Coordinates of C-alpha atoms and ligand atoms in Angstrom, one line a residue:
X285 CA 125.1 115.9 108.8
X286 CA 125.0 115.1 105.1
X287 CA 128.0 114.9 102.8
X288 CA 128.6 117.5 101.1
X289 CA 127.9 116.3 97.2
X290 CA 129.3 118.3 94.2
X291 CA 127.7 118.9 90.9
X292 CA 127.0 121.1 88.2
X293 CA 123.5 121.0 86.9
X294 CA 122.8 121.9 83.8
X295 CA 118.7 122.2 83.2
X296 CA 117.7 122.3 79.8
X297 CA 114.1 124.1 79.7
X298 CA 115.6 126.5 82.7
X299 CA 112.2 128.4 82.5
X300 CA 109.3 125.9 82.2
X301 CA 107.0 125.1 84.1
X302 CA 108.7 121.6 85.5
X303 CA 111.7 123.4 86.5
X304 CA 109.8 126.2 88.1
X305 CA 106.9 123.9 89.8
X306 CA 109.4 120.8 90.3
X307 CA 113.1 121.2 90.3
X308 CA 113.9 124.4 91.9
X309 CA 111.6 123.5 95.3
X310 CA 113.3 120.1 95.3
X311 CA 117.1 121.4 94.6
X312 CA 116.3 124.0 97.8
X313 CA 114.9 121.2 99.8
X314 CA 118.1 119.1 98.9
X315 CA 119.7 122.7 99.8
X316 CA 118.0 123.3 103.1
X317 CA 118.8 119.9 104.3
X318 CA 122.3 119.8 103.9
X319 CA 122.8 117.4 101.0
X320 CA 123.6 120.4 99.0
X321 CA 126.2 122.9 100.4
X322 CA 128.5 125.0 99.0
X323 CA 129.6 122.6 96.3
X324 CA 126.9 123.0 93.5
X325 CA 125.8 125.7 90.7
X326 CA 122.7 125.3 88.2
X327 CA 123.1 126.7 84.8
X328 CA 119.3 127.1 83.8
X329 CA 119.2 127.3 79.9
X330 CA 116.4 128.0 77.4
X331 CA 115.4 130.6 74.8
X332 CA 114.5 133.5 76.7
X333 CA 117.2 136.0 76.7
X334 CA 116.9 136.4 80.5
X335 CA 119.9 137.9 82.7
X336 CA 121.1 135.8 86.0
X337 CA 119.1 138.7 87.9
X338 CA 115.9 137.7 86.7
X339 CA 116.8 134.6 86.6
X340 CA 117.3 134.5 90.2
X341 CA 113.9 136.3 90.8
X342 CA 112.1 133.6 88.8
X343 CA 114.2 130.5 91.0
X344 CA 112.9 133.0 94.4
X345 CA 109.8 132.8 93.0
X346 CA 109.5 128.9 92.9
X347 CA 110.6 128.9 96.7
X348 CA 107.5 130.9 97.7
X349 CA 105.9 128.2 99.3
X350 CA 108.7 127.7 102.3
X351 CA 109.1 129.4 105.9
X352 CA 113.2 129.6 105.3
X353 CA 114.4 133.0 106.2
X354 CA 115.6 135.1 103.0
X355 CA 119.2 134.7 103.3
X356 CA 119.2 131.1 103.4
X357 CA 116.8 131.5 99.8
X358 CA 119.7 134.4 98.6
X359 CA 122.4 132.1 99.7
X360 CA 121.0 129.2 97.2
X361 CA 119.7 131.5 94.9
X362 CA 123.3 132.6 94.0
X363 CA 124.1 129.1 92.7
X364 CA 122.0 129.8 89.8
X365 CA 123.0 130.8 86.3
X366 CA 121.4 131.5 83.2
X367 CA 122.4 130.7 80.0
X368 CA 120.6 131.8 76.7
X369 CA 120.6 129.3 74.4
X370 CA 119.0 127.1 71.2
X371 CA 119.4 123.4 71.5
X372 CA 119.3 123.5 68.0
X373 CA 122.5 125.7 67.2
X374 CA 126.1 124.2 67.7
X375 CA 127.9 127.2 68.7
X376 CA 125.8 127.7 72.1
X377 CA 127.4 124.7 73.9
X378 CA 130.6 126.1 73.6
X379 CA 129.2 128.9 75.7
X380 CA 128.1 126.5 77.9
X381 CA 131.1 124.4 77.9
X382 CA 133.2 127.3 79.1
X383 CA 130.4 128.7 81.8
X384 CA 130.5 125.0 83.0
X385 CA 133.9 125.1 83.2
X386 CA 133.8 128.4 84.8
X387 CA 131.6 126.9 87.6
X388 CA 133.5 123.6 88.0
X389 CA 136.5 125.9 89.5
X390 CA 135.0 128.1 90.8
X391 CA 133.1 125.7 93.0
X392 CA 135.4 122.8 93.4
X393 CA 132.5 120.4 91.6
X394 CA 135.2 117.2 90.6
X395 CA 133.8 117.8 87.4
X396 CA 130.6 116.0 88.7
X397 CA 127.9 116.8 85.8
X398 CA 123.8 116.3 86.1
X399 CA 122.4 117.2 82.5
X400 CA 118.5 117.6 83.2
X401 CA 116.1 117.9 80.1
X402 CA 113.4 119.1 81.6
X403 CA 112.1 120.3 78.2
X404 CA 110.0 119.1 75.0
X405 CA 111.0 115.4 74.0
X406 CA 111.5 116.6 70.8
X407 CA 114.9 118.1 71.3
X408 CA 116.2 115.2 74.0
X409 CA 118.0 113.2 71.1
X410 CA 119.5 117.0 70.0
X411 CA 121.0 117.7 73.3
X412 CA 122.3 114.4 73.6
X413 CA 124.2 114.9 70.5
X414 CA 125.5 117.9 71.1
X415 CA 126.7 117.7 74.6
X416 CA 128.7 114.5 72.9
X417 CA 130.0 116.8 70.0
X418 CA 131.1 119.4 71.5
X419 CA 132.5 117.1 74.4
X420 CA 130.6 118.6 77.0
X421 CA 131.3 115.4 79.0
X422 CA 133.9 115.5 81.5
X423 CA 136.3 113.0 81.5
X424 CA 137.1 112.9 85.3
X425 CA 133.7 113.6 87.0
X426 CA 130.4 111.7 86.6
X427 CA 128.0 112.5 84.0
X428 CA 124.7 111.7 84.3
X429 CA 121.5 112.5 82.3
X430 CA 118.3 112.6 83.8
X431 CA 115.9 112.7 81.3
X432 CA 112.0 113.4 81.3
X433 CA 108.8 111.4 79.9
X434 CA 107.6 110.8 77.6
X435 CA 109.9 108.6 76.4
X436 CA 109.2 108.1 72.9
X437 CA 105.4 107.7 71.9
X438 CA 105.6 104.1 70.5
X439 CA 108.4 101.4 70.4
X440 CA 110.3 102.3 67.3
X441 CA 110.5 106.6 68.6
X442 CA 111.2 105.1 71.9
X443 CA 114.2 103.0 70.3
X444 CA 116.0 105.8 68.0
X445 CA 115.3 107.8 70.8
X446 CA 117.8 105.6 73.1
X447 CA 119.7 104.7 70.0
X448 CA 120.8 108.8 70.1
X449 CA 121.2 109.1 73.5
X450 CA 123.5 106.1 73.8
X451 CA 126.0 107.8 71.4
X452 CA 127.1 109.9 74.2
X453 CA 126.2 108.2 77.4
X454 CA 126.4 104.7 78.4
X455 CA 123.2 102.6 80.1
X456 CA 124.3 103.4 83.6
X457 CA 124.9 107.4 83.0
X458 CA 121.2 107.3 81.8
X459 CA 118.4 108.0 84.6
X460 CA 114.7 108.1 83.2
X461 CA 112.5 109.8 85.1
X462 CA 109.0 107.7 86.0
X463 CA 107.8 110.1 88.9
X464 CA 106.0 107.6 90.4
X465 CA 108.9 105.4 91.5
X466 CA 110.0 108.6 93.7
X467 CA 106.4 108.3 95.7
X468 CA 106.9 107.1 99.4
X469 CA 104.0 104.4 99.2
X470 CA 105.5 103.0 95.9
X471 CA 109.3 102.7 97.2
X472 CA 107.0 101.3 100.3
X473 CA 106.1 98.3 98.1
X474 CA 109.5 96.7 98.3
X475 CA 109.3 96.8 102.5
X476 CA 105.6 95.6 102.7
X477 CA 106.6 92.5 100.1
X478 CA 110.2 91.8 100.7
X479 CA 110.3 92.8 104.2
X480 CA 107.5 90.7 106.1
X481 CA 107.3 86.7 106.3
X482 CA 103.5 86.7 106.7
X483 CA 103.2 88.8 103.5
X484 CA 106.1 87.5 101.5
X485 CA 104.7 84.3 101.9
X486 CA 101.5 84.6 100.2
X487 CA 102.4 87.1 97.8
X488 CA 101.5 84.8 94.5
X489 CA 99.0 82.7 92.4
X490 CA 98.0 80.8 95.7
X491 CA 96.6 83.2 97.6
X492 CA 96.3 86.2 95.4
X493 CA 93.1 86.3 93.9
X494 CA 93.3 89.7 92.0
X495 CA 95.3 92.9 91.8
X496 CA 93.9 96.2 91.5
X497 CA 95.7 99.2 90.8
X498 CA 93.5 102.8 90.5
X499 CA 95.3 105.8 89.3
X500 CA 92.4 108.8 89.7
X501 CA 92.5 112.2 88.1
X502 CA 89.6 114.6 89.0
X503 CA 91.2 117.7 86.6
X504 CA 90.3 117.0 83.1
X505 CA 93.1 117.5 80.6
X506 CA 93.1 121.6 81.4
X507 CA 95.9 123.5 79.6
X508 CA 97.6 120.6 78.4
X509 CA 95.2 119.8 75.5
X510 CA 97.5 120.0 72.5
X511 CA 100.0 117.3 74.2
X512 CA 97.3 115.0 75.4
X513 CA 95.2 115.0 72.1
X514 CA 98.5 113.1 71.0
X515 CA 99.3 110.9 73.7
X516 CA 95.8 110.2 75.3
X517 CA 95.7 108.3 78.9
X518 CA 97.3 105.0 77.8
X519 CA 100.3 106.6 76.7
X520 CA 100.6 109.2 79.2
X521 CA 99.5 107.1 82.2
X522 CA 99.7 103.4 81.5
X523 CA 103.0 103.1 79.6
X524 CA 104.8 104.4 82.5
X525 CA 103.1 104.7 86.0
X526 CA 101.0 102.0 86.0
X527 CA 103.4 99.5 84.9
X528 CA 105.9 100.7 87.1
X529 CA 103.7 99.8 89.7
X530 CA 102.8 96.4 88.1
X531 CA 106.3 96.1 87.9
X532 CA 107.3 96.8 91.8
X533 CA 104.1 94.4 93.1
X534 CA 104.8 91.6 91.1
X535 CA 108.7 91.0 90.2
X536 CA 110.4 88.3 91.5
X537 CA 112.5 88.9 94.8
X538 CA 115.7 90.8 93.4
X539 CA 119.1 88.9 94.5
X540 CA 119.7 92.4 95.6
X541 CA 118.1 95.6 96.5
X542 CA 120.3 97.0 93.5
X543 CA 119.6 99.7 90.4
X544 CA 121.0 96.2 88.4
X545 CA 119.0 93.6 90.4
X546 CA 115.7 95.6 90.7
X547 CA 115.9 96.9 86.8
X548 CA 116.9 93.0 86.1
X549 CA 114.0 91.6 87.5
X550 CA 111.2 94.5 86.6
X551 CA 112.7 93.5 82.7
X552 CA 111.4 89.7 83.3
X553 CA 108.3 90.5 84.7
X554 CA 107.9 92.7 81.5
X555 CA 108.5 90.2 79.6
X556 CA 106.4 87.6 81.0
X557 CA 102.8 89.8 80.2
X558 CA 100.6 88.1 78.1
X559 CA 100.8 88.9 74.7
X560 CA 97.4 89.9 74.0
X561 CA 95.6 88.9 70.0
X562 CA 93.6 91.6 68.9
X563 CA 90.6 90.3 69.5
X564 CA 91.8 89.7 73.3
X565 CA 92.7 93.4 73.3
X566 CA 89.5 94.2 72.4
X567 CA 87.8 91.7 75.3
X568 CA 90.6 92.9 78.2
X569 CA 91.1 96.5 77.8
X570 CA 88.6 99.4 77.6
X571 CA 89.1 103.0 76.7
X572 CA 86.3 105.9 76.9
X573 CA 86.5 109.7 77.2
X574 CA 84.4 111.9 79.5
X575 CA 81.1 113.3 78.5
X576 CA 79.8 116.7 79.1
X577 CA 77.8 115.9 82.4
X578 CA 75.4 118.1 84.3
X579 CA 77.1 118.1 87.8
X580 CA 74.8 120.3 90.8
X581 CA 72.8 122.1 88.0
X582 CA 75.7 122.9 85.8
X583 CA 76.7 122.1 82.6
X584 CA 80.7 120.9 82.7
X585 CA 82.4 120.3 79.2
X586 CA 83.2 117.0 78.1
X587 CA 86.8 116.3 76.2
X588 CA 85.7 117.3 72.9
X589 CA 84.4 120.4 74.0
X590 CA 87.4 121.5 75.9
X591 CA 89.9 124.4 73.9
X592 CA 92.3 122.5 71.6
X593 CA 90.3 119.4 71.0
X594 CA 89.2 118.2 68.0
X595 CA 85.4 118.2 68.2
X596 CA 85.4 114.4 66.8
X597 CA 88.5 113.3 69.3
X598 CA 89.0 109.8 69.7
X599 CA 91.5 110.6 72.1
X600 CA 91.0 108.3 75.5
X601 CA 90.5 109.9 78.7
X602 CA 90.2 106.7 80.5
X603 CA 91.5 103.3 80.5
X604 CA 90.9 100.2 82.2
X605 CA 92.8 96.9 81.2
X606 CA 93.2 93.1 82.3
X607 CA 96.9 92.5 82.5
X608 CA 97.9 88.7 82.7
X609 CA 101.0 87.3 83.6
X610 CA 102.9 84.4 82.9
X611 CA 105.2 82.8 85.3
X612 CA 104.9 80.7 88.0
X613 CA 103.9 82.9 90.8
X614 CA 101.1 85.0 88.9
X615 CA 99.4 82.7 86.4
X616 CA 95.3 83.1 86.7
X617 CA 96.1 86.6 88.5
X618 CA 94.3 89.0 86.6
X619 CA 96.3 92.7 87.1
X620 CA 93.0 95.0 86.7
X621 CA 94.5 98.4 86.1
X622 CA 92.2 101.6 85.4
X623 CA 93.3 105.0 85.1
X624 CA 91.6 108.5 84.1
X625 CA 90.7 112.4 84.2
X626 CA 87.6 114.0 85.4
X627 CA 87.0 111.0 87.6
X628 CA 85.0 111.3 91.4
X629 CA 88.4 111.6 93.2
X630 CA 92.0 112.2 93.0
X631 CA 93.3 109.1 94.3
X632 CA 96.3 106.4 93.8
X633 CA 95.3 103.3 95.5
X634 CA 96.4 99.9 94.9
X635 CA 94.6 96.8 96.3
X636 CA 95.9 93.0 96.5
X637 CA 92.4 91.2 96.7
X638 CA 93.0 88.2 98.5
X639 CA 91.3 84.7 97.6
X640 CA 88.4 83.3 100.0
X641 CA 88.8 80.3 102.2
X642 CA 87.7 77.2 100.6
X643 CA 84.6 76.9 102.3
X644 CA 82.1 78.9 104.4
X645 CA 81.3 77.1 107.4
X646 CA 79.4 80.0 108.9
X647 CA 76.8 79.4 106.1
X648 CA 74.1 76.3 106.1
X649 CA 75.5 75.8 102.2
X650 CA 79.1 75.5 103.2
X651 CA 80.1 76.3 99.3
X652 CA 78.5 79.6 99.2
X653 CA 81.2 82.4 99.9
X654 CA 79.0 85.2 98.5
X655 CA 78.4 86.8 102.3
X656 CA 82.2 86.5 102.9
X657 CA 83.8 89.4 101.8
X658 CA 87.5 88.9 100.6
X659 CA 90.7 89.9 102.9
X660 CA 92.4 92.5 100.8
X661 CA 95.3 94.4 101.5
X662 CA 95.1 98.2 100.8
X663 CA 98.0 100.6 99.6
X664 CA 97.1 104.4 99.7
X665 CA 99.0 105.9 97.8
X666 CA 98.0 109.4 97.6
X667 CA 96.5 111.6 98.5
X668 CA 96.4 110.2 101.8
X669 CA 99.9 107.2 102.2
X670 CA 99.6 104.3 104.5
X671 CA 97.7 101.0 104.5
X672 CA 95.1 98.8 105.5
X673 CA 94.8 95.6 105.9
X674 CA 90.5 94.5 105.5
X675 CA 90.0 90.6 107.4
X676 CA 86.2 89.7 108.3
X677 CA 85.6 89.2 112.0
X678 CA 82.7 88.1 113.7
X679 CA 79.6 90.9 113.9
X680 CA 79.4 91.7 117.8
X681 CA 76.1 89.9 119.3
X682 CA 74.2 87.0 119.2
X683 CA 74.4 84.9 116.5
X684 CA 77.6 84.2 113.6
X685 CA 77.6 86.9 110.8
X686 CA 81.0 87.7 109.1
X687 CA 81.8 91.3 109.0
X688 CA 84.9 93.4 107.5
X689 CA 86.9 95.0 109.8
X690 CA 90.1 97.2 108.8
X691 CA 93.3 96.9 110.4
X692 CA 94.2 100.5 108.8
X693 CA 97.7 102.5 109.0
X694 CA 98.1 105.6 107.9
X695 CA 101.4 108.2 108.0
X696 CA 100.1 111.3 110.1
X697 CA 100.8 114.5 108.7
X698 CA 103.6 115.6 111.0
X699 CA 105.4 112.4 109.8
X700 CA 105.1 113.4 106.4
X701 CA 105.4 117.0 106.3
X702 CA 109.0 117.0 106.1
X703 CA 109.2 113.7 103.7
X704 CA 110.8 114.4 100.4
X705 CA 108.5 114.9 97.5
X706 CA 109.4 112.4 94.4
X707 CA 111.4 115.0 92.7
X708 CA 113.7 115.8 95.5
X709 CA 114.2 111.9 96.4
X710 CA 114.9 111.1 92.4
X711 CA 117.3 114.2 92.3
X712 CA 119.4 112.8 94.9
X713 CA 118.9 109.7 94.2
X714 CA 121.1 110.5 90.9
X715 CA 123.4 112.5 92.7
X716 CA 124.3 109.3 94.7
X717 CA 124.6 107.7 91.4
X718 CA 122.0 104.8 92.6
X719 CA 119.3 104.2 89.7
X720 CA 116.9 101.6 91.2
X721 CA 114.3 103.7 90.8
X722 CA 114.8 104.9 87.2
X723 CA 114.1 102.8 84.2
X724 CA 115.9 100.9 82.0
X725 CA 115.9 100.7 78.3
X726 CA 115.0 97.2 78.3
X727 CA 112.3 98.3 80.9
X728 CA 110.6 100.4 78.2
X729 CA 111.3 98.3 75.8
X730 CA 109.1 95.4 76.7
X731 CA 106.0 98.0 78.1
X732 CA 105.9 99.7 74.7
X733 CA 106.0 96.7 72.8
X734 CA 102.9 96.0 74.8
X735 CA 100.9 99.3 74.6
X736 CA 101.9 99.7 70.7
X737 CA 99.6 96.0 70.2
X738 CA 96.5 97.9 72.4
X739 CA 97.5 101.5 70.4
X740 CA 97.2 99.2 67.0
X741 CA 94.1 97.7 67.6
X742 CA 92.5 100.9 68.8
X743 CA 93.7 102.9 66.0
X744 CA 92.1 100.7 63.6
X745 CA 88.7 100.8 65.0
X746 CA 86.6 103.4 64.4
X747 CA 83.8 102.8 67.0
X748 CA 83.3 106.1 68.7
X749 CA 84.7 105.6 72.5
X750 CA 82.5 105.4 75.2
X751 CA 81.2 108.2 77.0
X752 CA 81.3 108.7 81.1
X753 CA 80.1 110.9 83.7
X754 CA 82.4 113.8 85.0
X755 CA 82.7 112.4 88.7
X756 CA 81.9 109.0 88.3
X757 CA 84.7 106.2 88.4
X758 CA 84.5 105.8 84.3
X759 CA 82.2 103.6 81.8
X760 CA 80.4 100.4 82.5
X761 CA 82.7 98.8 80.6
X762 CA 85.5 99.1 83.3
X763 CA 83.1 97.4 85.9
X764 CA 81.9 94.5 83.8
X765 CA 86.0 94.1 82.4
X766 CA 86.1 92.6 86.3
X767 CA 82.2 90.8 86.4
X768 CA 83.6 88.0 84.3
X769 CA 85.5 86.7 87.2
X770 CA 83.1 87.6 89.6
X771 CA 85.6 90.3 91.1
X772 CA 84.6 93.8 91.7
X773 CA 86.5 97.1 92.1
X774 CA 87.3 97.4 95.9
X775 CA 87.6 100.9 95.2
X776 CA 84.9 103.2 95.0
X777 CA 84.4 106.9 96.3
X778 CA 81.0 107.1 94.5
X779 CA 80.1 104.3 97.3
X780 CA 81.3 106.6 99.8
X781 CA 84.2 103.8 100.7
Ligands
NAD1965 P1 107.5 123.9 79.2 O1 107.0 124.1 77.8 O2 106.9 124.7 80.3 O3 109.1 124.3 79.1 C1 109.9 124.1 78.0 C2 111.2 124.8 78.2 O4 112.0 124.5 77.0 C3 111.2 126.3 78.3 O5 112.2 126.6 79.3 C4 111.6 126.8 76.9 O6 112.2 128.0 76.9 C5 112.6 125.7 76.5 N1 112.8 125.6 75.1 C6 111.9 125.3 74.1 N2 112.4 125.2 72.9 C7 113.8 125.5 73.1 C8 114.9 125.6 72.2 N3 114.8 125.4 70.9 N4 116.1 125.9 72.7 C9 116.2 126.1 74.1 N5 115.2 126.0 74.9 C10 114.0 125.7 74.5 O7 107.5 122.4 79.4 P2 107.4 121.6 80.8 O8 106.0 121.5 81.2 O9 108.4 122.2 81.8 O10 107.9 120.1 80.5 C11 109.3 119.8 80.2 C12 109.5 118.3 80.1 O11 109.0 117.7 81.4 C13 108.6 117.6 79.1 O12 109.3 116.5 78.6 C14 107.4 117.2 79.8 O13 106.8 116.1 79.2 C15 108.0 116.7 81.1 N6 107.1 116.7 82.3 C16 106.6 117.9 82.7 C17 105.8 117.9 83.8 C18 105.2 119.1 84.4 O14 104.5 119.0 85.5 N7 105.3 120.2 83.8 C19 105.5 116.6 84.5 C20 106.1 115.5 84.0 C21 106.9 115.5 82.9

């Protein structure tokens, strides 16, 4: 069915919780579908002084959650290795060297290498160096690093970071990991814009009246306090998801659907965001944090009463932002963005609002569009994928009112159930040695350099942040960010939309 692809992974953070949650279910679904076959091992390394026996149980463990009989798990399960080891200490990748070695022979892998740090970002730059040092690298196979977020927490960390990394592998060897970019509905962006006249055709500044793009939490930050109270929602949501989705709905049309062409073009639009003064960051982007909120009679903590939070955090929660940019297709288009924990649903939806017809003639003052409600193009995104298209119709009966109607596709669930979740696509996707949906340097490079000017100004003002409800859609702020235009969020579950 498949080919039969060869490689050794080697999964740095073999017993955290990504690899458990993550990568083990997508390596057996990659397994189970005959992409992998006989010709792949995993060495899972990390402190733990764990045999391959409970190593195994641990990988069996992750595979709960499918129907495959127990020989097929046993089968894959034996692939698995486990390798004790400290990033930190020299003489451990030899040990690794020669159990990768081992493996390469033993199951015919070409010397095909997948190094996977799937552990704190603090040691990434480490196991770079070492696997170059002690020439982990093989000279006749590929080697490729797939390496996780956060990348860096501000331009210059982001920058020695790669600076390390590039000692030992080249550009194209690195894959960095944006999880969003593996999601069916965003790869679907590229079909619904580059695939369709009527849409390709009106995708810009002339039709286009606003973009909206809502990425929902409805956890609040839970167990992973101590991380977020350094990163906060800009870092850990906007830096990366969001404008990876800015950067799939507005690039320009890449010559070809190509890691190089796609990376190429996702760099310019980068570049071409509006610099923002400080004073501008101030009027375009918003941050609050939720507030302990009384929700059916009980009372539910806000962020600085959660475990691990400094009482007095100024740590954002939330963020909403006006993202401008300036070429020729997008200038006036404001990007409204908002993302956040504790909100009233989780939910990734993206809307392309588009622009009224000149005039009304339905109405006796021909210039007043306020009853005509604008067409706008829906992408769901999770939890439920598909689309809709809203266009106003005429109401049924007598007389001429305008009403929305919704044009509305969405992928059933037998459709889906068998549709690779984004780790499994990414994974093969860097088996295959195709990185168009993986970030490049330059990528990260130009969306830091952006968030450090918002961090800057944020960091330097003391006001506290504002407060908002546990399962509302954030602060006021947010909504009047888009009553300056005279735009509104189409998105709303507290409207029961
Ligand atoms: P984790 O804390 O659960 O796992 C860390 C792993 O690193 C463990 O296996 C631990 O034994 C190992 N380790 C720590 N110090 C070591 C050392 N000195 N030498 C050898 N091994 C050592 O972390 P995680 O949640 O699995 O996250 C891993 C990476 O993935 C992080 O970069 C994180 O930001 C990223 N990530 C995680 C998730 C997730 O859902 N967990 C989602 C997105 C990104």
């Amino acid at each position: 069915m498949h080919t039969d692809l060869a490689a050794l992974f080697i999964i740095f953070g073999g017993s955290g919780d990504l690899a458990q949650r993550k990568l083990y279910p997508a390596l057996f679904n990659l397994y189970r579908k005959g992409y992998l076959k006989e010709h792949f091992a995993v060495i899972g390394t990390a402190r733990r002084p764990w045999t391959d026996d409970h190593y195994h149980e641990i990988v069996m463990t992750a595979l709960d959650n499918f129907d495959e009989d127990q020989a097929t798990k046993e089968a894959f399960v034996g692939h698995f290795y486990y390798q004790s080891h400290d990033v930190t200490d020299a003489k451990h990748y030899e040990t690794l060297k020669a159990l990768a070695s081992q493996l390469d022979e033993q199951y015919e892998l070409h010397q095909n290498r997948i190094y996977y740090m799937a552990m704190s970002p603090r040691f990434f730059g480490t196991i770079a160096s070492h696997l170059g040092s002690e020439a982990l690298l093989t000279a006749d196979g590929f080697n490729r690093l797939i390496i996780e977020k956060p990348f860096g927490r501000d331009y210059e960390s982001a920058k020695a970071l790669n600076q390390e990394l590039t000692q030992t592998f080249d550009e194209d060897q690195i894959y960095r990991i944006d999880h969003y970019l593996g999601k069916e509905m965003i790869q679907n962006i590229v079909a619904l814009r580059f695939g369709n006249g009527l849409l390709s055709g009106v995708w810009n500044n002339q039709f286009i009246d606003n973009v909206q793009i809502t990425l929902a939490e409805s956890v609040g930050v839970e167990e992973r306090a101590g991380y977020y109270e350094t990163s906060g929602a800009l870092r850990d949501m906007f830096q990366n998801h969001i404008m990876q989705v800015i950067g799939m709905l507005a690039m320009e049309v890449p010559v070809n659907f190509t890691a190089e062409d796609v990376q190429r073009e996702k760099t310019r639009l980068f570049r071409s965001i509006q610099p923002y003064s400080p004073a501008e960051i101030k009027q375009n982007f918003v941050r609050a944090q939720y507030a302990e909120t009384s929700v059916d009679g009980e009372n539910k903590p806000g962020y600085q009463q959660e475990t691990n939070v400094a009482p007095d955090s100024q740590t954002e929660t939330f963020v909403a932002g006006k993202v401008m940019i300036d070429n020729e297709r997008w200038c006036g288009v404001p990007f409204y963005v908002r993302t956040g924990k504790r909100l009233a649903r989780k939910e990734t939806q993206i809307n392309i609002v588009f622009k009224k017809t000149g005039v009304n003639i339905f109405a006796d003052d021909k210039s007043d569009r306020s009853a005509m409600a604008p067409d706008v193009l829906t992408i769901y995104v999770e939890p439920e994928q598909g689309f809709s298209l809203t266009i106003n119709g005429k109401e049924v009966g007598q007389g001429f009112a305008l009403k929305p109607d919704q044009l509305a596709y969405q992928y059933d669930e037998q459709m889906l159930a068998d549709s690779p979740e984004a780790y499994e696509r990414l994974i093969l996707e860097a088996l295959n040695g195709d990185g168009t949906n993986f970030t490049h340097w330059h990528e990260l490079a130009a969306s830091w350099q952006f968030v450090d000017a918002i961090r800057e100004v944020w960091d330097a003002d003391q006001t506290p942040l504002p407060g908002y409800s546990i399962g509302s859609m954030g602060p006021k702020e947010a909504t009047d960010l888009l009553a300056t235009t005279g735009a509104e969020w189409i998105f709303d579950p507290t409207q029961n939309n």
